[in-house]
Amino acid sequence: MANSHRAIFFTILLLLAVAAAATASSAGFSPLSPYYYSKICPKALPAIRRVVEAAVSGERRMGASLLRLHFHDCFVQGCDGSILLDATPTIDSEKTALPNNNSARGFEVIDMIKAEVDKACGGKPVVSCADILAVAARDSVVALGGPSWEVQLGRRDSTSASRTTANNDIPSPFMDLPALKSSFQKQGLNERDLVALSGGHTIGFSQCQFFRNRIFNETADNIDAEFARERRASCFAGSGDANLGSLDGSPTRFDDGSPARFDGSYFKNLVEKKGLLHSDQALFAGGSTDSVVKGYGSNNGRSFWFDFASSMVKMGNIKPLTGNRGQIRVNCRKVNA
């Protein structure tokens, strides 16, 4: 991380923590704290970081997958680990919802983290699966060269899941700007949060089925013709649903083909009409978010880094279960007996 970036983020970490606590208190529940495990399990966060770093080192794409898990968790019932629950006669698993089915991944890494954290905490389930998701998302971004932030902690795990809510509340890649704004506003997130969090697409991939219509049917006023032609080489008109396309058009790649840096190039691509998903390009299509996109694509992504960190803290405060609500799961995939 560049020294200027490092200085900026060390300066704002305390401000982010204070703002998050104030937001939580005003919403009527006990505020989370970045120091929640400092006394009850001080080795917890280092254990999470070690497993995440190993997973991302082995497969760079995994960082984007872990970030996405946290996002999809928080948009359904709040940040409560519900996305991790397997289907049972009483659990309507979110894993089979349209936004997650055959695309959400990284569950095995979460299992590995859970095992290591419980070991670090004396063999007891002290750290919630919801908190593991939040910390793993932060550590993934850092491992891919992005900003850091103090993760608010103290969430508990849900005893339910909702495939229906996942289908309804997780933003669709086919949404236009008004629908995106409405989806985020429903979660207490504003227009700037929408653009900043969408910047997580500077890493990771999307399946062909989610951008086929864009590259074949959208007009030249909304998509760069050469960009569309290049994407058709691996995403075909009638096949290849699971074929992957990079969400970031940057030519610099890791060995496995994933985008090489967590930076502002995603936003520069939007200005050039090279957003992969319709919902990406909707952020720069003559609407109210155009100026934010332009700003994030400039000054080496500094403003993007700052706002992304702030919005991640804010998103992590969506309806957490605290106090006596929920439980600390023994197995992240199952409700405790």
mmCIF file of N, CA and C in Angstrom, residues 64-118:
data_model
loop_
_atom_site.group_PDB
_atom_site.id
_atom_site.type_symbol
_atom_site.label_atom_id
_atom_site.label_comp_id
_atom_site.label_asym_id
_atom_site.label_seq_id
_atom_site.Cartn_x
_atom_site.Cartn_y
_atom_site.Cartn_z
ATOM 1 N N ALA A 64 -12.460 -12.058 -4.044
ATOM 2 C CA ALA A 64 -13.711 -11.473 -4.523
ATOM 3 C C ALA A 64 -14.909 -12.294 -4.056
ATOM 4 N N SER A 65 -14.756 -13.607 -4.018
ATOM 5 C CA SER A 65 -15.857 -14.480 -3.609
ATOM 6 C C SER A 65 -16.216 -14.267 -2.140
ATOM 7 N N LEU A 66 -15.211 -14.095 -1.292
ATOM 8 C CA LEU A 66 -15.465 -13.877 0.135
ATOM 9 C C LEU A 66 -16.092 -12.506 0.371
ATOM 10 N N LEU A 67 -15.644 -11.508 -0.382
ATOM 11 C CA LEU A 67 -16.259 -10.185 -0.284
ATOM 12 C C LEU A 67 -17.732 -10.260 -0.675
ATOM 13 N N ARG A 68 -18.026 -10.977 -1.728
ATOM 14 C CA ARG A 68 -19.405 -11.107 -2.217
ATOM 15 C C ARG A 68 -20.298 -11.828 -1.205
ATOM 16 N N LEU A 69 -19.752 -12.831 -0.508
ATOM 17 C CA LEU A 69 -20.539 -13.531 0.504
ATOM 18 C C LEU A 69 -21.034 -12.576 1.580
ATOM 19 N N HIS A 70 -20.161 -11.688 2.034
ATOM 20 C CA HIS A 70 -20.550 -10.734 3.076
ATOM 21 C C HIS A 70 -21.638 -9.802 2.551
ATOM 22 N N PHE A 71 -21.476 -9.312 1.329
ATOM 23 C CA PHE A 71 -22.455 -8.422 0.714
ATOM 24 C C PHE A 71 -23.813 -9.110 0.617
ATOM 25 N N HIS A 72 -23.839 -10.323 0.083
ATOM 26 C CA HIS A 72 -25.100 -11.033 -0.095
ATOM 27 C C HIS A 72 -25.710 -11.446 1.238
ATOM 28 N N ASP A 73 -24.886 -11.641 2.249
ATOM 29 C CA ASP A 73 -25.408 -11.939 3.578
ATOM 30 C C ASP A 73 -26.127 -10.732 4.153
ATOM 31 N N CYS A 74 -25.493 -9.567 4.081
ATOM 32 C CA CYS A 74 -26.042 -8.375 4.727
ATOM 33 C C CYS A 74 -27.336 -7.893 4.087
ATOM 34 N N PHE A 75 -27.535 -8.151 2.800
ATOM 35 C CA PHE A 75 -28.736 -7.677 2.115
ATOM 36 C C PHE A 75 -29.948 -8.561 2.371
ATOM 37 N N VAL A 76 -29.768 -9.648 3.115
ATOM 38 C CA VAL A 76 -30.876 -10.558 3.425
ATOM 39 C C VAL A 76 -30.955 -10.737 4.936
ATOM 40 N N GLN A 77 -31.943 -10.154 5.566
ATOM 41 C CA GLN A 77 -32.131 -10.251 7.021
ATOM 42 C C GLN A 77 -31.060 -9.523 7.813
ATOM 43 N N GLY A 78 -30.175 -8.799 7.164
ATOM 44 C CA GLY A 78 -29.064 -8.165 7.859
ATOM 45 C C GLY A 78 -27.847 -9.067 7.903
ATOM 46 N N CYS A 79 -26.768 -8.557 8.495
ATOM 47 C CA CYS A 79 -25.489 -9.290 8.526
ATOM 48 C C CYS A 79 -25.523 -10.333 9.643
ATOM 49 N N ASP A 80 -26.091 -11.481 9.337
ATOM 50 C CA ASP A 80 -26.367 -12.481 10.377
ATOM 51 C C ASP A 80 -25.877 -13.885 10.037
ATOM 52 N N GLY A 81 -25.103 -14.028 8.952
ATOM 53 C CA GLY A 81 -24.591 -15.343 8.586
ATOM 54 C C GLY A 81 -25.627 -16.268 7.988
ATOM 55 N N SER A 82 -26.807 -15.740 7.624
ATOM 56 C CA SER A 82 -27.866 -16.612 7.105
ATOM 57 C C SER A 82 -27.501 -17.241 5.767
ATOM 58 N N ILE A 83 -26.629 -16.587 4.990
ATOM 59 C CA ILE A 83 -26.250 -17.133 3.686
ATOM 60 C C ILE A 83 -25.482 -18.444 3.805
ATOM 61 N N LEU A 84 -24.942 -18.720 4.979
ATOM 62 C CA LEU A 84 -24.109 -19.907 5.168
ATOM 63 C C LEU A 84 -24.919 -21.161 5.488
ATOM 64 N N LEU A 85 -26.186 -21.008 5.826
ATOM 65 C CA LEU A 85 -26.984 -22.151 6.265
ATOM 66 C C LEU A 85 -27.378 -23.054 5.098
ATOM 67 N N ASP A 86 -27.129 -24.346 5.264
ATOM 68 C CA ASP A 86 -27.558 -25.335 4.281
ATOM 69 C C ASP A 86 -29.063 -25.579 4.401
ATOM 70 N N ALA A 87 -29.650 -26.089 3.338
ATOM 71 C CA ALA A 87 -31.085 -26.378 3.328
ATOM 72 C C ALA A 87 -31.404 -27.554 4.249
ATOM 73 N N THR A 88 -32.490 -27.418 4.985
ATOM 74 C CA THR A 88 -33.052 -28.493 5.804
ATOM 75 C C THR A 88 -34.569 -28.383 5.687
ATOM 76 N N PRO A 89 -35.309 -29.308 6.292
ATOM 77 C CA PRO A 89 -36.773 -29.174 6.250
ATOM 78 C C PRO A 89 -37.278 -27.852 6.841
ATOM 79 N N THR A 90 -36.485 -27.215 7.698
ATOM 80 C CA THR A 90 -36.927 -25.959 8.320
ATOM 81 C C THR A 90 -36.098 -24.748 7.882
ATOM 82 N N ILE A 91 -35.063 -24.959 7.077
ATOM 83 C CA ILE A 91 -34.224 -23.856 6.598
ATOM 84 C C ILE A 91 -34.376 -23.714 5.087
ATOM 85 N N ASP A 92 -34.902 -22.578 4.660
ATOM 86 C CA ASP A 92 -35.066 -22.280 3.232
ATOM 87 C C ASP A 92 -33.778 -21.608 2.757
ATOM 88 N N SER A 93 -32.797 -22.422 2.431
ATOM 89 C CA SER A 93 -31.433 -21.934 2.231
ATOM 90 C C SER A 93 -31.327 -20.852 1.147
ATOM 91 N N GLU A 94 -30.585 -19.816 1.478
ATOM 92 C CA GLU A 94 -30.309 -18.732 0.522
ATOM 93 C C GLU A 94 -29.310 -19.158 -0.547
ATOM 94 N N LYS A 95 -28.640 -20.264 -0.335
ATOM 95 C CA LYS A 95 -27.648 -20.732 -1.305
ATOM 96 C C LYS A 95 -28.286 -21.087 -2.643
ATOM 97 N N THR A 96 -29.568 -21.440 -2.624
ATOM 98 C CA THR A 96 -30.246 -21.816 -3.864
ATOM 99 C C THR A 96 -31.059 -20.669 -4.456
ATOM 100 N N ALA A 97 -30.978 -19.489 -3.870
ATOM 101 C CA ALA A 97 -31.635 -18.316 -4.451
ATOM 102 C C ALA A 97 -30.961 -17.963 -5.776
ATOM 103 N N LEU A 98 -31.673 -17.315 -6.664
ATOM 104 C CA LEU A 98 -31.149 -17.014 -7.995
ATOM 105 C C LEU A 98 -29.818 -16.251 -7.968
ATOM 106 N N PRO A 99 -29.625 -15.258 -7.084
ATOM 107 C CA PRO A 99 -28.347 -14.545 -7.094
ATOM 108 C C PRO A 99 -27.165 -15.380 -6.580
ATOM 109 N N ASN A 100 -27.458 -16.498 -5.898
ATOM 110 C CA ASN A 100 -26.406 -17.291 -5.268
ATOM 111 C C ASN A 100 -26.197 -18.665 -5.884
ATOM 112 N N ASN A 101 -27.236 -19.223 -6.478
ATOM 113 C CA ASN A 101 -27.177 -20.606 -6.939
ATOM 114 C C ASN A 101 -26.084 -20.814 -7.986
ATOM 115 N N ASN A 102 -25.178 -21.723 -7.698
ATOM 116 C CA ASN A 102 -24.054 -22.040 -8.588
ATOM 117 C C ASN A 102 -23.138 -20.845 -8.859
ATOM 118 N N SER A 103 -23.204 -19.821 -8.001
ATOM 119 C CA SER A 103 -22.298 -18.684 -8.169
ATOM 120 C C SER A 103 -21.681 -18.233 -6.851
ATOM 121 N N ALA A 104 -22.439 -18.239 -5.767
ATOM 122 C CA ALA A 104 -21.847 -17.945 -4.461
ATOM 123 C C ALA A 104 -20.861 -19.057 -4.113
ATOM 124 N N ARG A 105 -19.684 -18.672 -3.648
ATOM 125 C CA ARG A 105 -18.635 -19.656 -3.366
ATOM 126 C C ARG A 105 -17.763 -19.161 -2.225
ATOM 127 N N GLY A 106 -16.917 -20.065 -1.746
ATOM 128 C CA GLY A 106 -16.052 -19.728 -0.622
ATOM 129 C C GLY A 106 -16.526 -20.324 0.688
ATOM 130 N N PHE A 107 -17.587 -21.134 0.637
ATOM 131 C CA PHE A 107 -18.126 -21.713 1.873
ATOM 132 C C PHE A 107 -17.115 -22.621 2.570
ATOM 133 N N GLU A 108 -16.313 -23.330 1.775
ATOM 134 C CA GLU A 108 -15.303 -24.206 2.371
ATOM 135 C C GLU A 108 -14.231 -23.393 3.101
ATOM 136 N N VAL A 109 -13.917 -22.216 2.573
ATOM 137 C CA VAL A 109 -12.948 -21.341 3.247
ATOM 138 C C VAL A 109 -13.519 -20.856 4.575
ATOM 139 N N ILE A 110 -14.788 -20.505 4.591
ATOM 140 C CA ILE A 110 -15.426 -20.100 5.850
ATOM 141 C C ILE A 110 -15.376 -21.239 6.861
ATOM 142 N N ASP A 111 -15.601 -22.477 6.412
ATOM 143 C CA ASP A 111 -15.500 -23.636 7.305
ATOM 144 C C ASP A 111 -14.091 -23.740 7.891
ATOM 145 N N MET A 112 -13.080 -23.540 7.052
ATOM 146 C CA MET A 112 -11.693 -23.597 7.517
ATOM 147 C C MET A 112 -11.411 -22.494 8.531
ATOM 148 N N ILE A 113 -11.914 -21.296 8.256
ATOM 149 C CA ILE A 113 -11.722 -20.195 9.198
ATOM 150 C C ILE A 113 -12.375 -20.522 10.536
ATOM 151 N N LYS A 114 -13.591 -21.025 10.480
ATOM 152 C CA LYS A 114 -14.323 -21.362 11.708
ATOM 153 C C LYS A 114 -13.532 -22.351 12.555
ATOM 154 N N ALA A 115 -12.987 -23.373 11.917
ATOM 155 C CA ALA A 115 -12.211 -24.384 12.652
ATOM 156 C C ALA A 115 -10.971 -23.761 13.300
ATOM 157 N N GLU A 116 -10.274 -22.908 12.561
ATOM 158 C CA GLU A 116 -9.058 -22.281 13.097
ATOM 159 C C GLU A 116 -9.374 -21.293 14.206
ATOM 160 N N VAL A 117 -10.453 -20.536 14.037
ATOM 161 C CA VAL A 117 -10.823 -19.554 15.055
ATOM 162 C C VAL A 117 -11.260 -20.246 16.344
ATOM 163 N N ASP A 118 -12.055 -21.296 16.223
ATOM 164 C CA ASP A 118 -12.469 -22.028 17.429
ATOM 165 C C ASP A 118 -11.259 -22.603 18.151
#
